[in-house]
Coordinates of C-alpha atoms in Angstrom, one line a residue:
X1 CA -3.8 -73.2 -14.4
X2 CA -2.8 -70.0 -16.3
X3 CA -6.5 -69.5 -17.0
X4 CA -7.2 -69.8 -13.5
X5 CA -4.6 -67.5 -12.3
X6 CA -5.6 -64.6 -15.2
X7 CA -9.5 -64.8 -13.6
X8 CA -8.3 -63.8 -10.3
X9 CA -5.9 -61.3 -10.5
X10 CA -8.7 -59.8 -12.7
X11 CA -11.3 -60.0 -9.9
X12 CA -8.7 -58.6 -7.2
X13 CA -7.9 -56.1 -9.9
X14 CA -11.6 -55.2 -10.6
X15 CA -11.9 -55.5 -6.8
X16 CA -8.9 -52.5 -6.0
X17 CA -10.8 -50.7 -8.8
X18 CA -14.1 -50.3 -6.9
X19 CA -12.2 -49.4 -3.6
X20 CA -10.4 -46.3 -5.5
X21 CA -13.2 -45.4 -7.4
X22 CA -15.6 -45.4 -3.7
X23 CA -12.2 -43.4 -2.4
X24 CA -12.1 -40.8 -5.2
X25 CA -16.0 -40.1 -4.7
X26 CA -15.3 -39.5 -0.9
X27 CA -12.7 -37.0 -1.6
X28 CA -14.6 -35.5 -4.5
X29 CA -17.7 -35.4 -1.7
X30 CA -15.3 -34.0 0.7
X31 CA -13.8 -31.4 -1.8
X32 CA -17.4 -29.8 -2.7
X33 CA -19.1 -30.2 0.5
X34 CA -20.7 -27.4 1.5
X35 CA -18.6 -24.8 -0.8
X36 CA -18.6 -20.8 -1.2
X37 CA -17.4 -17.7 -2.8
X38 CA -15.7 -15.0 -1.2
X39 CA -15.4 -11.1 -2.0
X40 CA -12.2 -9.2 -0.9
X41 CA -12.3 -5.6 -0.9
X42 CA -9.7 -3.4 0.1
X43 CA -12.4 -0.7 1.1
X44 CA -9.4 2.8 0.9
X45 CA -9.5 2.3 -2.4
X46 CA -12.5 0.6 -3.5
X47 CA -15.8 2.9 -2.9
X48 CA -19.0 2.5 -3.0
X49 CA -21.3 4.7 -4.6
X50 CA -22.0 8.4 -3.7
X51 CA -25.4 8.1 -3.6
X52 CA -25.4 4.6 -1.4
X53 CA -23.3 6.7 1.1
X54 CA -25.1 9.5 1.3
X55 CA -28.3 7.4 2.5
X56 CA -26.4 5.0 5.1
X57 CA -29.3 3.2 6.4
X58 CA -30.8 2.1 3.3
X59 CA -27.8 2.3 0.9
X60 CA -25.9 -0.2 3.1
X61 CA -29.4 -2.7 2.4
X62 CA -28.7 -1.7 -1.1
X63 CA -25.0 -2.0 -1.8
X64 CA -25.0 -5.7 0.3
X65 CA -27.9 -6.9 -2.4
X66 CA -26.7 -5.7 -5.0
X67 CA -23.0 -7.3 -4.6
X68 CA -24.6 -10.3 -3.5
X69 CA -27.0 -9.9 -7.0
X70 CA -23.9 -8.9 -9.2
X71 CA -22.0 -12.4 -8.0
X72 CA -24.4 -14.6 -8.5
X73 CA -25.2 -12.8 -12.0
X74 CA -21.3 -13.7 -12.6
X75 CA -21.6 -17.4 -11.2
X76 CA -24.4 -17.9 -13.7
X77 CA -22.2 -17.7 -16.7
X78 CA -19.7 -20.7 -14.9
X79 CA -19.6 -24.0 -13.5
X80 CA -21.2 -22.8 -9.9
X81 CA -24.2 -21.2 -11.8
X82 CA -26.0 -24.2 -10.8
X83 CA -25.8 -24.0 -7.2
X84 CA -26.8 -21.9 -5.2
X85 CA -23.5 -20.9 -3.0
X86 CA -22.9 -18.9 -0.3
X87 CA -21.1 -15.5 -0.5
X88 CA -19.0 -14.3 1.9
X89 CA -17.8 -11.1 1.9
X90 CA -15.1 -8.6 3.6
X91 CA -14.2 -5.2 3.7
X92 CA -11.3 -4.0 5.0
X93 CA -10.9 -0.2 5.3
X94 CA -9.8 2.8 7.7
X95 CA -13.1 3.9 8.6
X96 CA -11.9 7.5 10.5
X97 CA -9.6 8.3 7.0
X98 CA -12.0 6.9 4.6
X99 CA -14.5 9.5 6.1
X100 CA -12.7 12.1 6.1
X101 CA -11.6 11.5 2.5
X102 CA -15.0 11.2 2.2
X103 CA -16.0 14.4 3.9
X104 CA -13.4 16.7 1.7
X105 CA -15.0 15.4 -0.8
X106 CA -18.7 16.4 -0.1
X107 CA -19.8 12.8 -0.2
X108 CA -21.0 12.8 3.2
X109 CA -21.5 15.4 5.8
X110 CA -20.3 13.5 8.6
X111 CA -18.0 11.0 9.3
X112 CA -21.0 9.0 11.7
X113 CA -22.7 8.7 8.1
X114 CA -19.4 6.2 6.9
X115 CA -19.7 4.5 10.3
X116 CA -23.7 4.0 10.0
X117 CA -23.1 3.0 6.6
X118 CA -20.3 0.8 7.9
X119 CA -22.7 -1.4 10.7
X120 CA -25.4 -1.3 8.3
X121 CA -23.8 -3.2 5.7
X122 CA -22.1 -5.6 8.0
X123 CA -25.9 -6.3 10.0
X124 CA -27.5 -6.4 6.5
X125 CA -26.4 -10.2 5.9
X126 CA -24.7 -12.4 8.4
X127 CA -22.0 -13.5 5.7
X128 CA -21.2 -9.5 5.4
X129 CA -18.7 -7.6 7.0
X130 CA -17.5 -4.2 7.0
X131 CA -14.5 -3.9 9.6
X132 CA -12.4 -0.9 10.3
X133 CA -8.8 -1.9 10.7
X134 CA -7.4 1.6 12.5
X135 CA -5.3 4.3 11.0
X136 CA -2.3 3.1 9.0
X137 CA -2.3 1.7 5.2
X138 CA -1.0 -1.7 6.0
X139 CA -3.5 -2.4 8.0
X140 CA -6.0 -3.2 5.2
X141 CA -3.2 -4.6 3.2
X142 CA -2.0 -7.2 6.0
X143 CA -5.9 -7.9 6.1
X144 CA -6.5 -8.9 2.4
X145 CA -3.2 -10.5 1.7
X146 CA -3.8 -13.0 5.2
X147 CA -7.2 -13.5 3.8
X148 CA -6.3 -14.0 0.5
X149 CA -3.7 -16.7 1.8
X150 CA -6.1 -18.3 3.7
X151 CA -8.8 -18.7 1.5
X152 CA -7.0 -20.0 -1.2
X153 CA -5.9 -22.8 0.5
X154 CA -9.3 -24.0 1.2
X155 CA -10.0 -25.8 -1.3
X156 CA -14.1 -25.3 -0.4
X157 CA -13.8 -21.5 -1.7
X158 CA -14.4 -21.8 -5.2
X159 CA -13.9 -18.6 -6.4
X160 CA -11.6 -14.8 -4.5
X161 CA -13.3 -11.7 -6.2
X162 CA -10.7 -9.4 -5.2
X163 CA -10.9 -6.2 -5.0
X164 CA -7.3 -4.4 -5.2
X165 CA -6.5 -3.5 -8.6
X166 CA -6.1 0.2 -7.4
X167 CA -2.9 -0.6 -5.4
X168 CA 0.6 -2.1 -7.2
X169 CA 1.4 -3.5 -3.8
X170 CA -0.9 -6.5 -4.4
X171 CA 1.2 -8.1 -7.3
X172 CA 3.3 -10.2 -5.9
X173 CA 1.1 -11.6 -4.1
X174 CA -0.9 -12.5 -7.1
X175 CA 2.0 -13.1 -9.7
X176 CA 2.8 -16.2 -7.7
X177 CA -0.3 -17.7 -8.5
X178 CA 0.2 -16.8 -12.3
X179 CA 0.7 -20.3 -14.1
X180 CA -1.5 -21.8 -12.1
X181 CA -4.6 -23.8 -13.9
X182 CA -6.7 -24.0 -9.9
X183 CA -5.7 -20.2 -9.2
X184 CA -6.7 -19.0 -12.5
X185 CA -9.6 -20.5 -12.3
X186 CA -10.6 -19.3 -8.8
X187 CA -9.2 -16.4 -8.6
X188 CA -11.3 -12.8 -10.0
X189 CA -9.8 -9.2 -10.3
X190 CA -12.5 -7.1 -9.2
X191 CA -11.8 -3.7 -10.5
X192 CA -13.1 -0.4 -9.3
X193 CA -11.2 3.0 -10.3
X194 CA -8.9 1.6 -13.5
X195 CA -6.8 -0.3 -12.7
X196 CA -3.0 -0.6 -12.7
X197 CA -1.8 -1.9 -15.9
X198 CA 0.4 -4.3 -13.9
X199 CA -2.9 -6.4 -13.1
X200 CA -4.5 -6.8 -16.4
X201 CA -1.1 -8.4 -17.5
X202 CA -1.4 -11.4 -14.6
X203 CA -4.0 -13.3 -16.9
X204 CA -6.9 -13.5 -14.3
X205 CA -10.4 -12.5 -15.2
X206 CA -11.7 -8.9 -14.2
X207 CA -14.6 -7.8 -13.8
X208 CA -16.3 -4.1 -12.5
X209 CA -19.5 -4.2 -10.8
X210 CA -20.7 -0.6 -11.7
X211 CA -24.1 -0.7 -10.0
X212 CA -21.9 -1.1 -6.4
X213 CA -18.4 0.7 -6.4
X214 CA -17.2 4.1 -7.5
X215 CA -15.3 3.9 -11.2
X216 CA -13.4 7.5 -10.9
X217 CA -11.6 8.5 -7.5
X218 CA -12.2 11.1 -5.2
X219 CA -11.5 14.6 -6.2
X220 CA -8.6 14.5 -3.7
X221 CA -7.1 11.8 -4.7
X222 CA -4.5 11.8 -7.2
X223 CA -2.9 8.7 -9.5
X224 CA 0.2 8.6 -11.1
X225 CA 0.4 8.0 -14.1
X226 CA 2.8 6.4 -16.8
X227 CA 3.4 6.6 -20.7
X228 CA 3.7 3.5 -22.6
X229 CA 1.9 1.3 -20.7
X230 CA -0.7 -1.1 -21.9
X231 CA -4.5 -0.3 -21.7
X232 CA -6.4 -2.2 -19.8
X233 CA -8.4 -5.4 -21.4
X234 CA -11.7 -4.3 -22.5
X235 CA -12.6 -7.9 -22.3
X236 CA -14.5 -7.2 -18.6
X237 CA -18.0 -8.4 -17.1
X238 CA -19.7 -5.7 -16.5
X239 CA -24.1 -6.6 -15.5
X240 CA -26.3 -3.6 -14.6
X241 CA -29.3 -4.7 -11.9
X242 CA -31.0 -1.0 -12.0
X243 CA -30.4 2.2 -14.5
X244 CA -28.1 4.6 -12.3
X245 CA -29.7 7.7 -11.3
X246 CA -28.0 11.0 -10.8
X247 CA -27.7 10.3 -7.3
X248 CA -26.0 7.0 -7.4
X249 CA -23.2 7.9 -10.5
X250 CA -20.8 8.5 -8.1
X251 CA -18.7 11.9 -8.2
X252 CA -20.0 15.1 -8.2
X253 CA -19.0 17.4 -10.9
X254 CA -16.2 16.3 -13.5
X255 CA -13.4 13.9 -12.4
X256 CA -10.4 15.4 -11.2
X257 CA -6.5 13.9 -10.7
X258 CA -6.6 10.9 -8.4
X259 CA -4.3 9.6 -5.8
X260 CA -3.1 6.1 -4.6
X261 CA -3.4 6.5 -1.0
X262 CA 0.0 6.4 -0.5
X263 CA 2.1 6.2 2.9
X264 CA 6.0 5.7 3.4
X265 CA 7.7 2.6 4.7
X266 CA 8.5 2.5 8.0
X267 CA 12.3 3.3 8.4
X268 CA 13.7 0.9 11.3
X269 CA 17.2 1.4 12.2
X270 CA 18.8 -1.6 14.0
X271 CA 21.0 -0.3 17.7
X272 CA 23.6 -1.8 19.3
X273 CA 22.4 -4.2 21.6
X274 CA 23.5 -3.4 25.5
X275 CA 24.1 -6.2 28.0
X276 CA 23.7 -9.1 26.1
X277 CA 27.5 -9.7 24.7
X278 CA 26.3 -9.6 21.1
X279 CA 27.8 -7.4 19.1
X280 CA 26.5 -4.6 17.4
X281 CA 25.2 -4.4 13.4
X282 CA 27.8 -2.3 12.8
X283 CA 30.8 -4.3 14.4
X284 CA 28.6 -7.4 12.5
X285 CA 28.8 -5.4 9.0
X286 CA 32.2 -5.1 10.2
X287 CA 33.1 -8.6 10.5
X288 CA 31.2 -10.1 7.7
X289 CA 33.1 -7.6 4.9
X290 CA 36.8 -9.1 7.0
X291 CA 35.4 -12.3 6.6
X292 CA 34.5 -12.0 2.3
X293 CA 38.3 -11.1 1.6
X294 CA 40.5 -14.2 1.1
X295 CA 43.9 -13.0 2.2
X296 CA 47.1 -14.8 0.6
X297 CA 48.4 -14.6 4.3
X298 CA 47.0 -16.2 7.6
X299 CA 44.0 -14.4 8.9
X300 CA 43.7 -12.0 12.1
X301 CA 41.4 -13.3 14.9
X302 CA 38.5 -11.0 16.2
X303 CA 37.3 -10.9 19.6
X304 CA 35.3 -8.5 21.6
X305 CA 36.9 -6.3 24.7
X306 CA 36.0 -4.6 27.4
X307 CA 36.3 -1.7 26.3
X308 CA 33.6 -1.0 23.9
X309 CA 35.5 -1.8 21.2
X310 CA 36.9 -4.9 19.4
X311 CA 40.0 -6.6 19.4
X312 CA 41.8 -7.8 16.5
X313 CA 44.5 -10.3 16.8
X314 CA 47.2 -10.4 14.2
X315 CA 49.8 -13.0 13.2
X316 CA 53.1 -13.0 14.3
X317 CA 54.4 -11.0 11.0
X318 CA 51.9 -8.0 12.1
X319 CA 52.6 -7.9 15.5
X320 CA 54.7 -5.0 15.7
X321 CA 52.0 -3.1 14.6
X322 CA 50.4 -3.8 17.7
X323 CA 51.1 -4.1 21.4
X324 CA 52.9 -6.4 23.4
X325 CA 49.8 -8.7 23.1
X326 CA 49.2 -8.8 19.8
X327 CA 46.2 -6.8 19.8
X328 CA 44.9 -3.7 18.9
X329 CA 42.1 -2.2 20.6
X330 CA 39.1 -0.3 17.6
X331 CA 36.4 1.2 18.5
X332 CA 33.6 0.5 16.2
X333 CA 30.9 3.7 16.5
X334 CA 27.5 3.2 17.4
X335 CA 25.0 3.1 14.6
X336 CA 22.7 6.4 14.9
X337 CA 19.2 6.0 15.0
X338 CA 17.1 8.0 12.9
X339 CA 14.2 9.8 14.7
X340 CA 10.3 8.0 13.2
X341 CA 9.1 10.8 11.1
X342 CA 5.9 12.7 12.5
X343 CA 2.8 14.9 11.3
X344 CA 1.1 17.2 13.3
X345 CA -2.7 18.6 12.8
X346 CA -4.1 21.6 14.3
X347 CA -7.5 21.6 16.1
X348 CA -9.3 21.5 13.4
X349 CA -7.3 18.7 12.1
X350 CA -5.3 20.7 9.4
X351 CA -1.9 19.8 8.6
X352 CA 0.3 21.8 9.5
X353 CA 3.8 22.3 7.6
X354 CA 7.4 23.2 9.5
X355 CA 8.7 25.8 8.6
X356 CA 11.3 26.6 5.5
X357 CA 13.8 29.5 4.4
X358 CA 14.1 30.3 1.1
X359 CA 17.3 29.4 0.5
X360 CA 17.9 32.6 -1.6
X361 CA 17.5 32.2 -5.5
X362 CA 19.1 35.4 -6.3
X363 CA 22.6 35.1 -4.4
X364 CA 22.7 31.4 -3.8
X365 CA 25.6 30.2 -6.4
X366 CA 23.8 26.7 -6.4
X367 CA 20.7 28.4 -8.0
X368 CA 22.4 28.7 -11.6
X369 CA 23.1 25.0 -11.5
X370 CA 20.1 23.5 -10.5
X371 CA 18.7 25.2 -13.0
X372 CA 20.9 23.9 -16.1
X373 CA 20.1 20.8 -14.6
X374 CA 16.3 21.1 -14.6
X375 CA 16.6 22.2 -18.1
X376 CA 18.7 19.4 -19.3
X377 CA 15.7 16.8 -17.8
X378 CA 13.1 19.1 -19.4
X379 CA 10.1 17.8 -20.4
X380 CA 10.6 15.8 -17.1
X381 CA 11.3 17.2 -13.6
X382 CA 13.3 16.0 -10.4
X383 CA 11.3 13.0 -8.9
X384 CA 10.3 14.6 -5.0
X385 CA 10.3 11.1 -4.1
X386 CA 13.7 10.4 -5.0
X387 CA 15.6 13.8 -3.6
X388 CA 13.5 14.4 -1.2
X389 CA 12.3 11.3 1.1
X390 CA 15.0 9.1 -0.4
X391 CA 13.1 6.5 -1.9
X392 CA 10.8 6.4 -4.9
X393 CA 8.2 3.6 -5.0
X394 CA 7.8 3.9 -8.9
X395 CA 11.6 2.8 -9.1
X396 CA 12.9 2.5 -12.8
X397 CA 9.0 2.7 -13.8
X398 CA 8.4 6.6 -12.8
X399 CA 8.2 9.1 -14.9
X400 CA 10.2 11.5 -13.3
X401 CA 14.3 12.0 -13.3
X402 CA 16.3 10.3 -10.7
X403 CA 19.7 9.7 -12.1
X404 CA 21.0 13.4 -12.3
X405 CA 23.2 14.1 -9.3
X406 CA 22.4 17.2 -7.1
X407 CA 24.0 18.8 -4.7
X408 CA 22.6 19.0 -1.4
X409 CA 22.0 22.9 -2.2
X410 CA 20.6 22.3 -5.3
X411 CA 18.5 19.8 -3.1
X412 CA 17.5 22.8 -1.1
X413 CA 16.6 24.7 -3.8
X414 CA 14.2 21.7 -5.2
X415 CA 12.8 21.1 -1.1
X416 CA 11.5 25.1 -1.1
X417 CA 10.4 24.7 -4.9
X418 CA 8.4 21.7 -4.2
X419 CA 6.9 22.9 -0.8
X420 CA 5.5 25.8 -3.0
X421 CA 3.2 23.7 -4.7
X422 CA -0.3 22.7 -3.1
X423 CA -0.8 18.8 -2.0
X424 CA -3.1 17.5 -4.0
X425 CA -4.6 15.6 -1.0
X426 CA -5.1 18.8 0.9
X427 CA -4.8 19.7 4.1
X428 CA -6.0 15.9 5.5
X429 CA -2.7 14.5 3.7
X430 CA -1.2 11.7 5.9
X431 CA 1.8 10.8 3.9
X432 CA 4.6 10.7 6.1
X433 CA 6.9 11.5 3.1
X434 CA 5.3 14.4 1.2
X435 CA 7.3 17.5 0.1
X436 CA 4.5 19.5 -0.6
X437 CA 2.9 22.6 1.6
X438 CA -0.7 22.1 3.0
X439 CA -1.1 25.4 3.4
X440 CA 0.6 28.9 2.5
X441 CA 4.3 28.5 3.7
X442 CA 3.9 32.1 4.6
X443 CA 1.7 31.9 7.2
X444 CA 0.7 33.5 9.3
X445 CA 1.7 36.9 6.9
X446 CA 0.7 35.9 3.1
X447 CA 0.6 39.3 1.5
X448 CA 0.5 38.3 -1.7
X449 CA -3.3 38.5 -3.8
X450 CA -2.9 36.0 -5.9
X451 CA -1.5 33.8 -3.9
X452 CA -2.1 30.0 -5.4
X453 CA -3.0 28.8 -2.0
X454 CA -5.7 31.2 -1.7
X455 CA -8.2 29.6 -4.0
X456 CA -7.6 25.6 -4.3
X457 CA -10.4 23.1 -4.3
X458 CA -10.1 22.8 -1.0
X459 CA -11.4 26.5 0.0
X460 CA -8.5 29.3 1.0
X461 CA -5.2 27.4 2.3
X462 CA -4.3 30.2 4.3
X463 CA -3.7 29.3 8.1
X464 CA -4.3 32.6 10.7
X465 CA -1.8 32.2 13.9
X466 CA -3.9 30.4 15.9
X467 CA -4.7 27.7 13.1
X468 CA -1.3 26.9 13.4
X469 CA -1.3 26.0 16.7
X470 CA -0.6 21.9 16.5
X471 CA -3.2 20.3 18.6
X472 CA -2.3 16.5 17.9
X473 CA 0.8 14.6 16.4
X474 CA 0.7 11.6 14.4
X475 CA 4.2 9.5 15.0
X476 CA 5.3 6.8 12.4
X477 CA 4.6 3.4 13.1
X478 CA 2.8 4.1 16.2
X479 CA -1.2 3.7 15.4
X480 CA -2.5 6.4 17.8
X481 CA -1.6 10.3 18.1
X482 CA -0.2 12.2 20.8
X483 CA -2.3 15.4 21.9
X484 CA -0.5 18.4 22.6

């Protein structure tokens, strides 16, 4: 009997065996059914090569085979190498800024060449695209971190080339995949310019594809910098499909400073709300700091009035602080809103600087101070960031000083000191929170010869009074200008 019993819970055993093992080769079947790669390039930062720009017609053929030839180069080397996959890819980028970075630079003549080059590319293979996003930096962002989300999950993309390592504000993004066996495996840094030392520190593989993308920025670009970090792995792919000529190396003449395209968080300030019987973020701010103290006596009950204001009702052993009711009537003020912060261009789209006053460096008593504080930082300097927008991005990780205190006329002194000083992006500049002057802050009556604004890399910054004449202004958070 117990022989008889052993021989069929082993066939109904070997029975549920078969069934999962047919189930497992379904999902497996499911799981690799028609699979693919993607590419992700945040195109602001990531470039593609001079010389496949300059020809837009027949560069944009070029630049698609060649990333499709670099991939599949990659895929060789791995798992996929045997199968022939499809690869998608995506570029996200501000085609009317990318031009006109593009432009400054001599790269192109015109900014219809970046567009041609733009449809070209995206008509070149139906699994292409090249799509402009509008004016504003978070627009490519939102675009790469969405798609990056998305594709992730799908468990049919086998492998995210991503192309971000120019911009810090990808990290978190990818640190929360750091740990993970399935996103380490799928996931690919694709590095252009160098890239920030925060990425090579996640653990993903890199690679640069040096027959396709730009290594060095743009002449008017600049990147900060940092001491002590750590250099980048040298363990990278890098496969060459045709010797670079001249005319494909990318920049033209020796590198100069980069810069992170860099623009400043939008600064929303929350208003009272009218009509609706809520009260304001003040009166809540004011509420919720009543609410964390933990008296020893009975608590006061809040309520709104009438009148604007609040009304506070105290226990009996307050009450003759108050009126016969037992209330007393505050008035909380309204939180002010702070106006969006604006840039205007001139006709020939120029940026144009407001005006500033010297505030007097030889009978201004804060003069003498701020300067024993800017030697007691040297070799550093003030961060402009910091005193000057209010906000540094870099945080504890920049290089410059935040922590001495200065007065706000020794923050004068630092605002006309900094506006001195030539943007490094030129007169194009879009950064909401720069400091720095985009032309001679003497305009229109620079008498001085040797003026520094007189022979930058972007030609003479000197502004006659009809180039200052502001023909269009850019408002924060709003995606198109206002013409004047």
């Amino acid at each position: 009997m117990d022989l008889e019993d052993q021989t069929k819970s082993r066939m109904i055993y070997q029975q549920e065996a078969r069934v999962l093992e047919g189930q497992k080769r379904e999902i497996e079947q499911l799981i690799n059914k028609d699979p693919y790669v993607v590419v992700l390039v945040d195109g602001d930062g990531s470039k593609f090569l001079d010389g496949l720009l300059q020809d837009p017609v027949s560069g944009a053929a070029k630049a698609a085979q060649r990333l499709k030839q670099e991939i599949k180069d990659y895929l060789k080397d791995t798992p996929l190498g045997a199968v022939d996959l499809p690869i998608l890819v995506r570029v996200f980028a501000n085609l009317n800024d990318l031009a006109r970075s593009l432009r400054l630079s001599n790269i192109i003549e015109s900014a219809d060449d970046m567009r041609t080059f733009a449809e070209q590319f995206t008509n070149s293979r139906a699994e292409f695209d090249f799509i402009n996003v509008g004016r504003g930096k978070e627009n490519a962002d939102s675009k790469m971190r969405k798609m990056f989300k998305h594709f992730l999950k799908n468990f049919q993309c086998k492998k995210i080339f991503f192309a971000g390592c120019h911009d810090n504000g990808y990290l978190h993004e990818l640190r929360e995949h750091v740990g993970d066996p399935d996103a380490k495996e799928r996931i690919v840094l694709l590095e252009t310019t160098p890239a920030e030392p925060g990425f090579v520190t996640l653990g993903f593989s890199m690679i640069r594809l040096d027959t396709v993308f730009r290594s060095e920025p743009l002449g008017n670009e600049r990147k900060y910098t940092y001491p002590n970090r750590p250099l980048p792995s040298q363990s990278v792919h890098s496969s060459v499909l045709l010797e670079k000529s001249t005319v494909d190396g990318g920049s033209r003449g020796p590198p100069e400073p980069s810069r992170i395209h860099q623009s400043p968080a939008s600064l929303l300030t929350m208003t009272p709300s009218e009509g609706t019987g809520s009260p304001s973020p003040t009166l809540s701010a004011a509420l919720l700091a009543a609410s964390s103290v933990q008296p020893s006596t009975p608590t006061a009950s809040v309520s709104t009035s009438g009148n604007g204001g609040i009304s506070i009702k105290y226990p009996s052993s307050y009450a003759a602080a108050g009126s016969a009711s037992g209330h007393q009537n505050i008035t909380i003020q309204a939180a002010k809103t702070k106006n969006p912060k604006t840039i205007e261009y001139n006709k020939y789209h120029q940026r144009l600087d407001p005006p500033i006053k010297n505030p007097g460096f030889n009978n201004n008593p804060s003069q003498a101070t701020y300067k024993a504080k800017a030697d007691r930082v040297k070799p550093t300097a003030f961060c402009n960031h910091h005193y000057l927008a209010g906000k540094c991005k870099w945080g504890d990780e920049c290089d410059r000083d935040h922590s001495t205190k200065l007065t706000p006329g020794e923050v004068a002194i630092h605002r006309y000191k900094a506006r001195t000083s030539v943007c490094p992006a030129g007169p194009a500049c879009d950064d909401y929170s720069c400091s720095l002057s985009h032309h001679c802050l003497h305009d229109p009556q620079c008498n001085r010869g040797d003026c520094k604004f007189k022979n930058t890399r972007y030609g003479d910054l000197h502004l006659s009074k009809e180039d200052l004449v502001a023909a269009t202004r850019w408002t924060e958070g709003i995606s198109f200008p206002t013409t004047l």
